[in-house]
Short mmCIF file of C-alpha atoms in Angstrom, two decimals:
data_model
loop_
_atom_site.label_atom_id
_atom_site.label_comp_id
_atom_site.label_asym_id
_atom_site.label_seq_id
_atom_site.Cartn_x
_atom_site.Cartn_y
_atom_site.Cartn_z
CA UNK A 5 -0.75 79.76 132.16
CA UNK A 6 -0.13 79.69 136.37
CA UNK A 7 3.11 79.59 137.63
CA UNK A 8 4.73 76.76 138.02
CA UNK A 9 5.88 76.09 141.62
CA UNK A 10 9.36 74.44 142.16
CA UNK A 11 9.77 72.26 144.83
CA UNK A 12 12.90 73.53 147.48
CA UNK A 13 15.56 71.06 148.15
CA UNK A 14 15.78 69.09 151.37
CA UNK A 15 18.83 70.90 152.46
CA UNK A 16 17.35 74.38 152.06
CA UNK A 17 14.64 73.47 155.28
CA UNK A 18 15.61 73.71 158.58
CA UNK A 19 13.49 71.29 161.23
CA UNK A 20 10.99 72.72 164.09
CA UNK A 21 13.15 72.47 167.46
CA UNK A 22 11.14 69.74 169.07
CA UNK A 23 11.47 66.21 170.40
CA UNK A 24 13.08 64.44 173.51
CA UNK A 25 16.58 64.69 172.33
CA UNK A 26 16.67 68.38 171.43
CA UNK A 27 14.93 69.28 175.10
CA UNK A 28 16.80 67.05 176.92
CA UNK A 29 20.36 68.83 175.16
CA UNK A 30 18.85 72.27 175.90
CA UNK A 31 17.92 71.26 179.56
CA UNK A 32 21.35 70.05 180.22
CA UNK A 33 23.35 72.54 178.57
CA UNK A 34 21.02 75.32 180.85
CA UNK A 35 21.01 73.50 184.05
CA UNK A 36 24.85 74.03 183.76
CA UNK A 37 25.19 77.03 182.34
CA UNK A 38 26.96 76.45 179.24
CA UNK A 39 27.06 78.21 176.10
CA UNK A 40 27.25 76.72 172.41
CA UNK A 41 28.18 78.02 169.38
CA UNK A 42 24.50 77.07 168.16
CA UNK A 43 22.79 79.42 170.27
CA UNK A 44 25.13 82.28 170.48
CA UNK A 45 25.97 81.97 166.68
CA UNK A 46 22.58 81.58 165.34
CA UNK A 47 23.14 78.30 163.79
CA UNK A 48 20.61 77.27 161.40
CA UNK A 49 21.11 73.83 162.09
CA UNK A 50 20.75 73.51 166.07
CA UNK A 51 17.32 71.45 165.96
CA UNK A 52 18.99 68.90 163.52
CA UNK A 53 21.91 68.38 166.17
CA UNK A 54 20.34 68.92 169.06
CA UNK A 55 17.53 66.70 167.86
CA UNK A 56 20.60 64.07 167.82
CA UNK A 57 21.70 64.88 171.39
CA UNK A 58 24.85 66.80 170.44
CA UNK A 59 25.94 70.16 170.37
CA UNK A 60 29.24 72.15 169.78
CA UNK A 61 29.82 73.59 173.24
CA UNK A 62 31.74 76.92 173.90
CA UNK A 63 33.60 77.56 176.49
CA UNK A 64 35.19 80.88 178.01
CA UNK A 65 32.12 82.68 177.82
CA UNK A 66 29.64 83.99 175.01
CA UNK A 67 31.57 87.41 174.41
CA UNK A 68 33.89 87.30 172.16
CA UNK A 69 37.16 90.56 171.88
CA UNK A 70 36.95 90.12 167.97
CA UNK A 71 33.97 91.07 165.70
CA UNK A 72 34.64 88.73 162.52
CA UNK A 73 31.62 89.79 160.15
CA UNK A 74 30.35 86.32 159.43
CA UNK A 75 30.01 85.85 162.98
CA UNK A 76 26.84 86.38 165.35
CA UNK A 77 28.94 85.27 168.52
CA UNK A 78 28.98 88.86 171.05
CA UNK A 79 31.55 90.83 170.79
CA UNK A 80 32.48 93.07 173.95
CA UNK A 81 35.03 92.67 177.20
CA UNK A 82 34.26 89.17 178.38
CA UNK A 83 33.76 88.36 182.29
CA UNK A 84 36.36 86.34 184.09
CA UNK A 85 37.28 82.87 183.53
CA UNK A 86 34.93 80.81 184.78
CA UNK A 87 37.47 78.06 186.35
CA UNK A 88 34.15 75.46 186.95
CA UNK A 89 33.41 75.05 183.72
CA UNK A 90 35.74 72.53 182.76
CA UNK A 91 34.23 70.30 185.20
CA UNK A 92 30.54 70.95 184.39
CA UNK A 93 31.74 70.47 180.55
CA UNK A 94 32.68 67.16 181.06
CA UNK A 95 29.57 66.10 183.32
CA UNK A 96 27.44 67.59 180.48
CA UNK A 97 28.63 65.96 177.99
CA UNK A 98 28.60 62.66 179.92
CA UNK A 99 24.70 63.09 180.68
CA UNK A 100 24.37 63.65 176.66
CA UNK A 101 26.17 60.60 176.34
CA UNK A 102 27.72 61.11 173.08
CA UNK A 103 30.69 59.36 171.48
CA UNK A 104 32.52 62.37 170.05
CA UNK A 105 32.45 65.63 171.16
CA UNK A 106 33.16 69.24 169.82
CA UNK A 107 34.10 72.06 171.79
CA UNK A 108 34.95 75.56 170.36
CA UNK A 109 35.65 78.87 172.07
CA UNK A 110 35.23 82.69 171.73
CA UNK A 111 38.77 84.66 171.55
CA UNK A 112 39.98 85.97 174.33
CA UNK A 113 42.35 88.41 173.77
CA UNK A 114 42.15 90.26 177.03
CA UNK A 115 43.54 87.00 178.67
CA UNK A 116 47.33 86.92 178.92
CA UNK A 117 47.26 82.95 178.18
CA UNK A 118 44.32 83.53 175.62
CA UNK A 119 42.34 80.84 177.40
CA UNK A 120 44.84 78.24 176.82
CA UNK A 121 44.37 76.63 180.33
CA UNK A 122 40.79 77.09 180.48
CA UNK A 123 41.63 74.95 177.06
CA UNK A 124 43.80 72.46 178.58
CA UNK A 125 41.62 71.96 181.54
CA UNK A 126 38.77 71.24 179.91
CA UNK A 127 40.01 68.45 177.41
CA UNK A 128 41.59 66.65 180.70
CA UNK A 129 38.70 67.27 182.35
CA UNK A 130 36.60 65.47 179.74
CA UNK A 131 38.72 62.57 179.09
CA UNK A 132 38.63 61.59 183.13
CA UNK A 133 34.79 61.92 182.94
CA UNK A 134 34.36 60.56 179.11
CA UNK A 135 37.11 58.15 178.43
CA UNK A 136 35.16 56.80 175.26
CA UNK A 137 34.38 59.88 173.94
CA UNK A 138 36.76 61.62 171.59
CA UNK A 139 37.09 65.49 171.34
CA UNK A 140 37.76 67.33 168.69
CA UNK A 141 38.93 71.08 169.63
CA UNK A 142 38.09 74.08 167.11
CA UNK A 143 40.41 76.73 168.32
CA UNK A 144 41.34 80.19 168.02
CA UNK A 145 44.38 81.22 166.48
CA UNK A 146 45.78 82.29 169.99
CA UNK A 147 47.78 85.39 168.48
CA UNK A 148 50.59 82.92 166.81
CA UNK A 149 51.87 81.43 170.24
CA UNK A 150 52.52 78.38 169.55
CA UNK A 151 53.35 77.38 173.41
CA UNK A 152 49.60 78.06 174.13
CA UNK A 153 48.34 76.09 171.25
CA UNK A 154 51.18 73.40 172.78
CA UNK A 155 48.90 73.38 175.96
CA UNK A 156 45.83 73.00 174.08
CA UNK A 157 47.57 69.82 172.48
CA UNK A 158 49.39 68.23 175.08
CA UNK A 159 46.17 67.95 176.72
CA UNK A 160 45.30 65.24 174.59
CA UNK A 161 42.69 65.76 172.04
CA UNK A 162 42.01 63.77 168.83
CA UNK A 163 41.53 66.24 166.62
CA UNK A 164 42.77 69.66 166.35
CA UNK A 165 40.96 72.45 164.19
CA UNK A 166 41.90 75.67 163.11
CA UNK A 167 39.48 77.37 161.00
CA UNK A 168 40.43 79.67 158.37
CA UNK A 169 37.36 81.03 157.41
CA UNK A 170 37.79 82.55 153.89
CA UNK A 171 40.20 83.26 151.38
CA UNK A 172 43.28 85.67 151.58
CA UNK A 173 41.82 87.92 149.58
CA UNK A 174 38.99 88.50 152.08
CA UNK A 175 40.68 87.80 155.31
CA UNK A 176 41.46 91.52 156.44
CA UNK A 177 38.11 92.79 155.49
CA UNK A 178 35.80 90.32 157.42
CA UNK A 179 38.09 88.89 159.93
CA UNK A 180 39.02 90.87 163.11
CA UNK A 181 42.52 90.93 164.00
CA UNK A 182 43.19 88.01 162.07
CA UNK A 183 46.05 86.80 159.93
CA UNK A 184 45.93 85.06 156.94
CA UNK A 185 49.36 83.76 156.89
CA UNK A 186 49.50 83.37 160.79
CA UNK A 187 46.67 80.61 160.54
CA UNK A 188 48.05 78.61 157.90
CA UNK A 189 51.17 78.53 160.38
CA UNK A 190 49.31 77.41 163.08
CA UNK A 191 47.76 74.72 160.86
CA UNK A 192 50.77 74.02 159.88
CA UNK A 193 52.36 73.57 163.64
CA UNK A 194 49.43 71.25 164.37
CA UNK A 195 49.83 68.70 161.46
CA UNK A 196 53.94 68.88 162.71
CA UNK A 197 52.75 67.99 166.12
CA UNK A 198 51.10 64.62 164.93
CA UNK A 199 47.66 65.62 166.22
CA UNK A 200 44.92 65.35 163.47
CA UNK A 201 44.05 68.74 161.71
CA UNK A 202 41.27 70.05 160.68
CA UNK A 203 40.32 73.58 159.07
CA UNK A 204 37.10 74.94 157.44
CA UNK A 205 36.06 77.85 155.24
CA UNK A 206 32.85 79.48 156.06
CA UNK A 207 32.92 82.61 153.82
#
């Protein structure tokens, strides 16, 4: 008797990168010389949002000062802030022309304000540009300061994430320099601020 062959689930295949939605995103976001998470992390799942004209842009670079282990995002000693990118952010995302838009960004620990007005800049940036569009912010845990995340904010975003990854258990072995404790504070300092949170588990 042959063996029998099992069918795979729909959610284990990933779509060809093709069609006039997924060029036009990756023509934009190269014209202006943006990074997303999608490229420099290796995302599975790029042609199936970029396919729907949407993408999770990244700003302050694509080189990352911490080297979590579930992450393929660079890690090295990031160039300058680029202090133009807020503005060709919010251009981008107006030429997508999508109604809610996510923007994450590496750590950047060599940065005395850990990017916080890069941050700050951006959102404003984006809501003079793309008034209808909401933004939801995935930041970094900006060492505990809670005066940077205050920046990040006060800008004016509609949703405010804070990822923590994994488990305690797990936390010092496969994320760099991070806290366990110290996120679920500054989760904690976002839901006091009346923003909404948001959080997520990857590992």
């Amino acid at each position: 008797m042959g063996e029998v062959s099992i069918r795979k689930p729909a959610w284990l295949k990933t779509q060809v990168p093709v069609g006039k939605q997924y060029i036009g995103v990756r023509e934009i976001v190269k014209k202006n010389k943006l990074h997303t998470i999608c490229t420099s992390g290796h995302c599975p799942n790029m042609a199936e949002c970029w396919g729907a004209g949407t993408a999770t842009l990244m700003i302050l670079g694509d080189i990352c000062t911490r080297a979590c282990k579930f992450c393929n995002v660079k890690t090295g000693r990031p160039l300058p802030a680029d202090w133009n990118e807020p503005d060709r952010v919010a251009e981008s995302v107006k030429k997508m022309g999508v109604k809610h838009c996510v923007i994450t960004s590496v750590d950047r620990d060599d940065l005395e304000d850990g990017g916080a007005e890069i941050w700050a800049l951006t959102i404003k940036k984006m809501k003079e540009v793309n008034p209808g569009t909401t933004i939801e912010t995935l930041i970094p845990d900006f060492d505990g300061n809670t005066d940077l995340i205050d920046r990040v904010i006060s800008a004016g975003p509609e949703v405010v994430s804070h990822n923590l990854e994994t488990v305690r258990r797990i936390t010092p072995i496969i994320r760099s320099k991070a806290r366990y404790e110290r996120s679920l504070k500054v989760l904690e300092h976002i839901a006091k601020s009346g923003v909404r949170s948001k959080t997520g588990v990857m590992v």
